[in-house]
Coordinates of N, CA and C in Angstrom, one line a residue:
Chain A
Q7 N 0.8 -1.2 0.0 CA 0.0 0.0 0.0 C 0.9 1.3 0.0
Q8 N 2.0 1.1 0.6 CA 2.9 2.3 0.7 C 3.9 2.4 -0.4
Q9 N 3.9 1.4 -1.3 CA 4.9 1.4 -2.4 C 4.6 2.4 -3.5
V10 N 5.7 2.8 -4.1 CA 5.7 3.6 -5.3 C 6.5 2.8 -6.3
K11 N 5.9 2.4 -7.4 CA 6.7 1.5 -8.4 C 7.1 2.4 -9.5
Q12 N 8.4 2.4 -9.8 CA 9.0 3.3 -10.9 C 9.6 2.5 -12.0
S13 N 9.4 2.9 -13.2 CA 9.9 2.2 -14.4 C 10.2 3.2 -15.5
P14 N 11.2 3.0 -16.4 CA 12.1 1.8 -16.3 C 13.2 2.0 -15.3
Q15 N 14.0 1.0 -15.1 CA 15.1 1.1 -14.2 C 16.2 2.0 -14.9
S16 N 16.4 1.8 -16.2 CA 17.3 2.7 -16.9 C 16.7 3.0 -18.3
L17 N 17.2 4.1 -18.8 CA 16.6 4.6 -20.0 C 17.7 5.4 -20.8
I18 N 17.8 5.1 -22.1 CA 18.7 5.8 -23.0 C 17.9 6.5 -24.1
V19 N 18.1 7.8 -24.2 CA 17.4 8.6 -25.2 C 18.4 9.4 -26.0
Q20 N 18.0 9.6 -27.2 CA 18.9 10.4 -28.1 C 18.6 11.9 -27.8
K21 N 19.7 12.7 -27.9 CA 19.6 14.1 -27.7 C 18.5 14.7 -28.6
G22 N 17.6 15.5 -28.0 CA 16.5 16.1 -28.7 C 15.2 15.3 -28.5
G23 N 15.3 14.1 -28.1 CA 14.1 13.2 -27.9 C 13.4 13.5 -26.6
I24 N 12.3 12.7 -26.4 CA 11.5 12.9 -25.2 C 11.8 11.7 -24.3
S25 N 12.1 12.0 -23.1 CA 12.4 11.0 -22.0 C 11.1 10.9 -21.2
I26 N 10.7 9.7 -21.0 CA 9.4 9.4 -20.2 C 9.7 8.4 -19.1
I27 N 9.4 8.8 -17.9 CA 9.6 7.9 -16.7 C 8.3 7.8 -16.0
N28 N 7.9 6.6 -15.6 CA 6.6 6.3 -15.1 C 6.6 5.9 -13.6
C29 N 5.6 6.3 -12.9 CA 5.5 5.8 -11.5 C 4.0 5.4 -11.3
A30 N 3.8 4.4 -10.5 CA 2.5 3.9 -10.1 C 2.4 3.7 -8.6
Y31 N 1.2 4.0 -8.1 CA 1.0 3.8 -6.6 C -0.3 3.1 -6.3
E32 N -0.4 2.6 -5.1 CA -1.6 1.9 -4.7 C -2.5 2.7 -3.8
N33 N -1.8 3.5 -2.9 CA -2.5 4.1 -1.9 C -3.2 5.4 -2.4
T34 N -4.5 5.4 -2.4 CA -5.2 6.6 -3.0 C -5.2 7.8 -2.0
A35 N -4.6 7.6 -0.8 CA -4.5 8.7 0.1 C -3.3 9.6 -0.2
F36 N -2.4 9.2 -1.1 CA -1.3 10.0 -1.5 C -1.8 11.3 -2.1
D37 N -1.2 12.4 -1.7 CA -1.7 13.7 -2.2 C -0.6 14.7 -2.6
Y38 N 0.6 14.2 -2.7 CA 1.7 15.1 -3.0 C 2.7 14.2 -3.8
F39 N 3.1 14.6 -5.0 CA 4.0 13.8 -5.8 C 5.1 14.6 -6.4
P40 N 6.3 14.5 -5.8 CA 7.5 15.2 -6.3 C 8.4 14.3 -7.1
W41 N 9.2 14.9 -7.9 CA 10.2 14.3 -8.7 C 11.6 14.9 -8.3
Y42 N 12.6 14.0 -8.1 CA 13.9 14.5 -7.7 C 14.9 14.1 -8.8
Q43 N 15.9 14.9 -9.0 CA 17.0 14.6 -9.9 C 18.3 14.5 -9.2
Q44 N 19.0 13.5 -9.4 CA 20.3 13.3 -8.7 C 21.4 13.0 -9.7
F45 N 22.5 13.9 -9.7 CA 23.7 13.7 -10.5 C 24.6 12.8 -9.7
P46 N 25.5 12.1 -10.4 CA 26.5 11.2 -9.7 C 27.3 11.9 -8.6
G47 N 27.3 11.3 -7.4 CA 28.1 11.9 -6.3 C 27.4 13.0 -5.6
K48 N 26.2 13.4 -6.0 CA 25.5 14.5 -5.4 C 24.2 14.1 -4.7
G49 N 23.7 14.9 -3.8 CA 22.4 14.6 -3.2 C 21.3 14.9 -4.2
P50 N 20.1 14.3 -4.1 CA 19.0 14.6 -5.0 C 18.5 16.0 -4.8
A51 N 17.9 16.6 -5.8 CA 17.3 17.9 -5.7 C 15.9 17.9 -6.3
L52 N 15.0 18.6 -5.7 CA 13.7 18.7 -6.2 C 13.7 19.2 -7.6
L53 N 13.0 18.6 -8.5 CA 12.9 19.0 -9.9 C 11.5 19.7 -10.1
I54 N 10.4 19.0 -9.8 CA 9.1 19.4 -10.0 C 8.2 18.6 -9.2
A55 N 7.0 19.2 -8.8 CA 6.1 18.4 -8.0 C 4.6 18.8 -8.4
I56 N 3.7 17.8 -8.0 CA 2.3 18.0 -8.4 C 1.4 17.5 -7.3
R57 N 0.3 18.2 -7.2 CA -0.8 17.7 -6.3 C -1.9 17.2 -7.1
P58 N -2.8 16.3 -6.6 CA -3.8 15.6 -7.5 C -4.9 16.5 -7.9
D59 N -4.9 17.8 -7.6 CA -6.0 18.6 -8.1 C -5.8 19.1 -9.5
V60 N -4.6 18.8 -10.1 CA -4.3 19.1 -11.5 C -3.8 17.9 -12.2
S61 N -4.0 17.8 -13.5 CA -3.6 16.6 -14.2 C -2.2 16.8 -14.9
E62 N -1.8 18.0 -14.9 CA -0.5 18.3 -15.6 C 0.2 19.5 -15.0
K63 N 1.5 19.5 -14.9 CA 2.3 20.6 -14.5 C 3.5 20.7 -15.3
K64 N 3.8 21.9 -15.8 CA 4.9 22.1 -16.7 C 5.9 23.1 -16.2
E65 N 7.2 22.8 -16.2 CA 8.2 23.8 -15.8 C 9.3 23.7 -16.8
G66 N 9.4 24.6 -17.8 CA 10.4 24.5 -18.8 C 10.2 23.3 -19.7
R67 N 11.3 22.5 -19.8 CA 11.2 21.2 -20.6 C 10.7 20.0 -19.8
F68 N 10.4 20.2 -18.5 CA 9.9 19.2 -17.6 C 8.4 19.2 -17.4
T69 N 7.7 18.1 -17.6 CA 6.3 18.1 -17.4 C 5.9 16.9 -16.5
I70 N 5.1 17.0 -15.5 CA 4.5 15.9 -14.8 C 3.1 15.7 -15.3
S71 N 2.7 14.5 -15.7 CA 1.4 14.1 -16.1 C 0.8 13.2 -15.0
F72 N -0.4 13.5 -14.5 CA -1.0 12.8 -13.4 C -2.3 12.2 -13.8
N73 N -2.5 10.9 -13.6 CA -3.7 10.2 -13.9 C -4.3 9.6 -12.6
K74 N -5.2 10.4 -12.0 CA -5.7 10.0 -10.7 C -6.4 8.6 -10.7
S75 N -7.2 8.4 -11.8 CA -8.0 7.2 -11.8 C -7.1 6.0 -12.0
A76 N -6.0 6.1 -12.8 CA -5.1 5.0 -13.0 C -4.1 4.9 -11.9
K77 N -4.0 5.9 -11.0 CA -3.0 5.9 -10.0 C -1.6 5.9 -10.5
Q78 N -1.4 6.7 -11.5 CA -0.1 6.8 -12.2 C 0.3 8.3 -12.4
F79 N 1.6 8.5 -12.4 CA 2.1 9.8 -12.7 C 3.4 9.6 -13.4
S80 N 3.8 10.5 -14.3 CA 4.9 10.4 -15.1 C 5.7 11.7 -15.3
L81 N 6.9 11.6 -15.6 CA 7.8 12.7 -15.9 C 8.2 12.7 -17.3
H82 N 7.9 13.8 -18.0 CA 8.3 13.9 -19.4 C 9.4 15.0 -19.5
I83 N 10.5 14.6 -20.2 CA 11.5 15.6 -20.5 C 11.6 15.8 -22.0
M84 N 11.2 17.0 -22.4 CA 11.2 17.3 -23.8 C 12.6 17.8 -24.2
D85 N 12.9 17.6 -25.5 CA 14.2 18.1 -26.1 C 15.3 17.7 -25.1
S86 N 15.4 16.4 -24.8 CA 16.4 15.9 -23.8 C 17.8 16.3 -24.2
Q87 N 18.6 16.7 -23.2 CA 19.9 17.2 -23.4 C 20.9 16.3 -22.6
P88 N 22.2 16.2 -23.1 CA 23.2 15.4 -22.3 C 23.2 15.8 -20.9
G89 N 23.0 17.1 -20.6 CA 23.0 17.6 -19.2 C 21.9 17.1 -18.3
D90 N 20.9 16.4 -19.0 CA 19.8 15.8 -18.2 C 20.1 14.4 -17.7
S91 N 21.3 13.9 -18.2 CA 21.7 12.6 -17.8 C 21.9 12.5 -16.3
A92 N 21.1 11.7 -15.6 CA 21.0 11.7 -14.1 C 20.1 10.6 -13.7
T93 N 20.0 10.4 -12.4 CA 19.0 9.4 -11.9 C 17.8 10.2 -11.4
Y94 N 16.7 9.8 -11.7 CA 15.4 10.4 -11.4 C 14.6 9.6 -10.4
F95 N 14.1 10.2 -9.4 CA 13.3 9.5 -8.4 C 11.9 10.1 -8.3
C96 N 10.9 9.3 -8.4 CA 9.6 9.9 -8.0 C 9.3 9.6 -6.6
A97 N 8.3 10.3 -6.0 CA 8.0 10.1 -4.6 C 6.5 10.4 -4.4
A98 N 6.0 10.0 -3.2 CA 4.6 10.4 -2.9 C 4.5 10.5 -1.3
S99 N 3.6 11.3 -0.9 CA 3.3 11.4 0.5 C 1.8 11.7 0.7
K100 N 1.3 11.6 1.9 CA -0.1 11.8 2.1 C -0.4 12.7 3.4
N101 N -1.6 12.9 3.6 CA -2.0 13.7 4.7 C -1.4 15.1 4.7
F102 N -1.5 15.7 3.5 CA -1.0 17.0 3.4 C 0.4 17.2 3.8
G103 N 1.2 16.2 3.5 CA 2.6 16.3 3.9 C 3.0 16.0 5.3
N104 N 2.0 15.5 6.1 CA 2.3 15.2 7.4 C 2.7 13.7 7.6
E105 N 2.8 13.0 6.5 CA 3.4 11.6 6.6 C 4.5 11.5 5.6
K106 N 5.5 10.7 5.9 CA 6.8 10.8 5.2 C 6.7 10.4 3.8
L107 N 7.7 10.9 3.0 CA 7.8 10.6 1.6 C 8.1 9.1 1.4
T108 N 7.5 8.5 0.4 CA 7.8 7.2 -0.1 C 8.4 7.4 -1.5
F109 N 9.7 6.9 -1.6 CA 10.4 7.1 -2.9 C 10.3 5.9 -3.8
G110 N 10.3 6.1 -5.1 CA 10.5 5.1 -6.1 C 11.9 4.6 -6.1
T111 N 12.2 3.6 -6.9 CA 13.5 3.0 -6.9 C 14.5 3.7 -7.8
G112 N 14.1 4.6 -8.6 CA 15.0 5.4 -9.4 C 15.1 4.9 -10.8
T113 N 15.4 5.9 -11.7 CA 15.6 5.6 -13.1 C 16.9 6.3 -13.5
R114 N 17.8 5.5 -14.1 CA 19.1 6.2 -14.6 C 18.9 6.5 -16.0
L115 N 18.9 7.8 -16.3 CA 18.6 8.3 -17.6 C 20.0 8.7 -18.2
T116 N 20.2 8.3 -19.5 CA 21.4 8.6 -20.2 C 20.9 9.2 -21.6
I117 N 21.4 10.4 -21.8 CA 21.1 11.1 -23.1 C 22.3 11.0 -24.0
I118 N 22.2 10.4 -25.1 CA 23.3 10.2 -26.0 C 23.3 11.2 -27.2
P119 N 24.4 11.7 -27.7 CA 24.4 12.7 -28.8 C 23.8 12.2 -30.1
Chain B
S2 N 19.3 32.5 2.7 CA 18.9 31.3 2.1 C 19.4 30.1 3.0
Q3 N 18.8 29.0 2.8 CA 19.1 27.8 3.6 C 20.2 27.0 3.0
T4 N 21.0 26.4 3.8 CA 22.2 25.6 3.4 C 22.3 24.4 4.3
I5 N 22.6 23.3 3.7 CA 22.8 22.1 4.5 C 24.2 21.6 4.3
H6 N 24.9 21.2 5.4 CA 26.3 20.8 5.3 C 26.4 19.4 5.8
Q7 N 27.2 18.6 5.2 CA 27.5 17.2 5.7 C 29.0 17.0 5.7
W8 N 29.5 16.4 6.8 CA 30.9 16.0 6.8 C 31.1 14.7 7.6
P9 N 32.2 14.0 7.2 CA 33.1 14.3 6.1 C 32.4 14.0 4.7
A10 N 33.1 14.3 3.7 CA 32.6 14.0 2.3 C 32.8 12.5 2.0
T11 N 33.9 12.0 2.4 CA 34.3 10.7 2.2 C 34.9 10.1 3.4
L12 N 34.7 8.8 3.6 CA 35.2 8.1 4.9 C 35.5 6.7 4.6
V13 N 36.7 6.2 4.9 CA 37.0 4.8 4.8 C 37.3 4.3 6.2
Q14 N 36.5 3.3 6.6 CA 36.6 2.8 8.0 C 36.8 1.3 8.1
P15 N 37.5 0.8 9.0 CA 37.6 -0.7 9.1 C 36.3 -1.2 9.8
V16 N 36.0 -2.5 9.5 CA 34.9 -3.2 10.2 C 35.1 -3.1 11.7
G17 N 34.0 -2.9 12.4 CA 34.1 -2.9 13.9 C 34.5 -1.5 14.5
S18 N 34.8 -0.6 13.6 CA 35.2 0.8 14.2 C 33.9 1.6 14.4
P19 N 34.0 2.7 15.2 CA 32.8 3.5 15.4 C 32.6 4.5 14.2
L20 N 31.4 5.1 14.2 CA 31.1 6.0 13.1 C 30.4 7.3 13.7
S21 N 30.7 8.4 13.2 CA 30.0 9.6 13.5 C 29.9 10.5 12.3
L22 N 28.7 10.7 11.7 CA 28.5 11.6 10.6 C 27.7 12.8 11.1
E23 N 28.0 13.9 10.6 CA 27.3 15.1 11.1 C 26.7 15.9 10.0
C24 N 25.5 16.5 10.3 CA 24.8 17.3 9.4 C 24.3 18.5 10.1
T25 N 24.5 19.7 9.5 CA 24.0 20.9 10.0 C 23.2 21.7 9.0
V26 N 22.2 22.4 9.4 CA 21.4 23.2 8.5 C 21.5 24.6 8.9
E27 N 21.6 25.5 8.0 CA 21.7 27.0 8.3 C 20.5 27.7 7.6
G28 N 20.0 28.7 8.2 CA 19.1 29.6 7.5 C 17.6 29.2 7.7
T29 N 17.4 28.3 8.7 CA 16.0 27.9 9.0 C 15.9 27.5 10.4
S30 N 14.7 27.5 11.0 CA 14.5 27.1 12.4 C 13.6 25.9 12.4
N31 N 13.8 25.1 13.4 CA 13.0 23.9 13.7 C 12.7 23.1 12.5
P32 N 13.7 22.7 11.7 CA 13.4 21.9 10.5 C 13.2 20.5 10.9
N33 N 12.5 19.7 10.0 CA 12.5 18.3 10.1 C 13.8 17.8 9.5
L34 N 14.4 16.8 10.1 CA 15.7 16.3 9.6 C 15.7 14.9 9.3
Y35 N 16.4 14.4 8.3 CA 16.3 13.0 7.9 C 17.8 12.5 7.6
W36 N 17.9 11.2 7.8 CA 19.1 10.5 7.3 C 18.6 9.4 6.4
Y37 N 19.2 9.4 5.2 CA 19.0 8.3 4.2 C 20.3 7.6 3.9
R38 N 20.2 6.3 3.4 CA 21.3 5.6 2.9 C 20.9 5.2 1.5
Q39 N 21.9 5.3 0.6 CA 21.8 4.9 -0.8 C 22.9 4.0 -1.1
A40 N 22.6 2.7 -1.3 CA 23.6 1.7 -1.8 C 23.9 2.0 -3.3
A41 N 25.1 1.6 -3.7 CA 25.5 1.9 -5.1 C 24.4 1.5 -6.1
G42 N 24.0 2.5 -6.9 CA 23.0 2.2 -8.0 C 21.6 1.9 -7.5
R43 N 21.4 2.2 -6.2 CA 20.1 1.8 -5.6 C 19.3 3.0 -5.2
G44 N 18.1 2.8 -4.7 CA 17.2 3.8 -4.3 C 17.6 4.4 -2.9
L45 N 16.7 5.2 -2.4 CA 16.9 5.9 -1.1 C 16.2 5.2 0.0
Q46 N 17.0 4.8 1.0 CA 16.4 4.1 2.2 C 16.4 5.1 3.4
L47 N 15.2 5.4 3.8 CA 15.1 6.3 5.0 C 15.5 5.6 6.3
L48 N 16.5 6.1 7.0 CA 17.0 5.5 8.2 C 16.4 6.1 9.4
F49 N 16.4 7.4 9.6 CA 15.9 8.1 10.7 C 15.3 9.5 10.3
Y50 N 14.3 9.9 11.1 CA 13.9 11.3 10.9 C 13.6 11.9 12.3
S51 N 13.7 13.2 12.3 CA 13.5 14.0 13.6 C 12.6 15.2 13.3
V52 N 11.6 15.4 14.2 CA 10.8 16.6 14.0 C 11.2 17.6 15.1
G53 N 12.1 17.3 16.0 CA 12.5 18.3 17.0 C 13.7 17.8 17.8
I54 N 14.3 18.6 18.6 CA 15.4 18.3 19.4 C 15.1 17.1 20.3
G55 N 16.0 16.1 20.2 CA 15.8 14.9 21.0 C 14.7 13.9 20.5
Q56 N 14.0 14.3 19.5 CA 12.9 13.4 18.9 C 13.5 12.7 17.7
I57 N 13.6 11.4 17.8 CA 14.2 10.5 16.7 C 13.2 9.4 16.4
S58 N 12.9 9.2 15.2 CA 12.1 8.1 14.7 C 13.0 7.2 13.8
S59 N 13.0 5.9 14.2 CA 13.8 5.0 13.4 C 13.0 4.2 12.5
E60 N 13.4 4.1 11.2 CA 12.7 3.4 10.2 C 13.1 2.0 10.0
V61 N 14.4 1.7 10.2 CA 14.9 0.4 9.9 C 15.8 -0.1 11.0
P62 N 15.5 -1.3 11.6 CA 16.4 -1.8 12.7 C 17.8 -2.1 12.1
Q63 N 18.8 -1.6 12.8 CA 20.1 -1.8 12.4 C 21.1 -1.4 13.5
N64 N 22.4 -1.4 13.2 CA 23.3 -1.0 14.2 C 23.7 0.5 14.1
L65 N 22.8 1.2 13.5 CA 23.0 2.7 13.5 C 22.1 3.4 14.5
S66 N 22.5 4.6 14.9 CA 21.6 5.4 15.7 C 21.7 6.8 15.3
A67 N 20.8 7.6 15.7 CA 20.8 9.0 15.3 C 20.5 9.9 16.6
S68 N 21.1 11.1 16.6 CA 20.8 12.0 17.7 C 20.6 13.4 17.1
R69 N 19.9 14.2 17.8 CA 19.7 15.6 17.5 C 19.9 16.5 18.7
P70 N 21.2 16.8 18.9 CA 21.5 17.6 20.1 C 21.1 19.0 20.1
Q71 N 21.0 19.6 18.9 CA 20.7 21.0 18.7 C 19.6 21.1 17.6
D72 N 19.0 22.2 17.5 CA 17.8 22.3 16.5 C 18.2 22.0 15.1
R73 N 19.4 22.4 14.7 CA 19.8 22.3 13.3 C 21.0 21.4 13.1
Q74 N 21.2 20.4 14.1 CA 22.3 19.5 14.0 C 21.7 18.1 14.1
F75 N 22.2 17.2 13.2 CA 21.7 15.8 13.2 C 22.9 14.9 13.0
I76 N 23.0 13.9 13.9 CA 24.2 13.1 13.9 C 23.8 11.6 13.7
L77 N 24.6 11.0 12.8 CA 24.4 9.5 12.6 C 25.6 8.8 13.2
S78 N 25.3 7.8 14.0 CA 26.4 7.1 14.7 C 26.3 5.6 14.6
S79 N 27.4 5.0 14.9 CA 27.4 3.5 15.0 C 28.6 3.2 16.0
K80 N 28.3 2.2 16.8 CA 29.4 1.8 17.7 C 30.4 0.8 17.1
K81 N 29.8 0.0 16.1 CA 30.7 -1.0 15.4 C 30.2 -1.2 14.0
L82 N 31.0 -0.7 13.0 CA 30.5 -0.7 11.6 C 30.6 -2.1 11.1
L83 N 29.6 -2.4 10.2 CA 29.6 -3.7 9.4 C 29.9 -3.4 8.0
L84 N 30.3 -4.4 7.3 CA 30.6 -4.2 5.8 C 29.4 -3.7 5.1
S85 N 28.2 -4.2 5.5 CA 27.0 -3.8 4.9 C 26.6 -2.3 5.1
D86 N 27.3 -1.6 6.0 CA 27.0 -0.2 6.3 C 27.6 0.7 5.2
S87 N 28.4 0.1 4.3 CA 29.0 0.9 3.2 C 27.8 1.5 2.4
G88 N 28.0 2.8 1.9 CA 27.0 3.4 1.1 C 27.2 4.9 1.1
F89 N 26.2 5.5 0.5 CA 26.2 7.0 0.4 C 25.1 7.5 1.3
Y90 N 25.5 8.3 2.3 CA 24.6 8.7 3.4 C 24.2 10.2 3.1
L91 N 23.0 10.4 3.1 CA 22.4 11.7 2.7 C 21.6 12.2 3.9
C92 N 21.8 13.5 4.2 CA 21.0 14.2 5.2 C 20.1 15.1 4.4
A93 N 18.9 15.3 5.0 CA 18.0 16.2 4.3 C 17.2 16.9 5.3
W94 N 16.6 18.0 4.9 CA 15.7 18.8 5.8 C 14.4 19.2 5.1
S95 N 13.4 19.5 5.9 CA 12.2 20.1 5.3 C 11.5 20.9 6.4
T96 N 10.7 21.8 5.9 CA 9.8 22.6 6.8 C 8.4 22.0 6.8
W97 N 7.5 22.5 7.5 CA 6.2 22.0 7.6 C 6.1 20.5 7.8
G98 N 5.4 19.7 7.0 CA 5.2 18.3 7.3 C 6.4 17.5 6.8
I99 N 6.5 16.3 7.4 CA 7.6 15.4 7.0 C 7.4 14.8 5.6
G100 N 6.3 15.0 5.0 CA 6.1 14.5 3.6 C 6.2 15.6 2.6
E101 N 6.6 16.8 3.0 CA 6.7 17.9 2.1 C 8.1 17.9 1.5
T102 N 8.4 18.8 0.6 CA 9.6 18.9 -0.1 C 10.8 18.8 0.8
Q103 N 11.7 17.9 0.4 CA 13.0 17.7 1.2 C 14.1 18.2 0.4
Y104 N 15.1 18.8 1.2 CA 16.3 19.4 0.6 C 17.5 18.6 1.1
F105 N 18.2 18.0 0.1 CA 19.3 17.1 0.5 C 20.6 17.8 0.6
G106 N 21.5 17.2 1.4 CA 22.9 17.7 1.5 C 23.7 17.0 0.5
P107 N 25.0 17.3 0.5 CA 25.9 16.8 -0.6 C 26.3 15.3 -0.4
G108 N 26.0 14.7 0.8 CA 26.2 13.3 1.1 C 27.6 13.0 1.6
T109 N 27.7 11.9 2.3 CA 29.0 11.3 2.7 C 29.1 9.9 2.2
R110 N 30.2 9.7 1.5 CA 30.4 8.3 0.9 C 31.2 7.5 2.0
L111 N 30.7 6.5 2.5 CA 31.3 5.6 3.5 C 31.7 4.3 2.9
L112 N 32.9 3.9 3.1 CA 33.4 2.6 2.6 C 33.9 1.9 3.9
V113 N 33.3 0.7 4.2 CA 33.7 -0.1 5.3 C 34.5 -1.3 4.8
L114 N 35.8 -1.4 5.2 CA 36.6 -2.5 4.7 C 36.9 -3.5 5.8

């Protein structure tokens, strides 16, 4: 019930292409869904986050799509660049942030020229 | 602005030796504090979190312990390290709820030999 399942485990995309990472959850009480980006040897950093009152949120080349009925959310990176190569984690929490974040297992994204 | 520090950056320790990792946060008051461990190429495992001085919640039974002697200081300790304690240790902080956005430190890479 507390799991967040993330896929794929690794992803290779050509420069300029669209990178798509998916996450699915079981607990319908989750109400906050952030994505984190982690470069090798560094701590994760918040990339973008969404709450279930909207179906999509866009910030620059990064978009979260949220499907409440399917209990899925995904990260889309448009015009992917080599600098986007990193590990991406989705996460979820509930009770308006009063219960701890549950992280997905991560996706290692590699953008090739 | 808020800043989070972790030290040391890298540590090599023999099996059976003690451990003390320190994390401090600047620029905020009464933060929630977290310790995570990340094994090589793996996801984030929450070890401990704290919502106030002296208040520690343990997520995973192990030979590690945490303490919060001051509002913005979080310490991860062990009396006797195991080989399995090797990993990348991340400290994080948040305001408001424990499921809200977390801000991660630069991490400490621990190798137990």
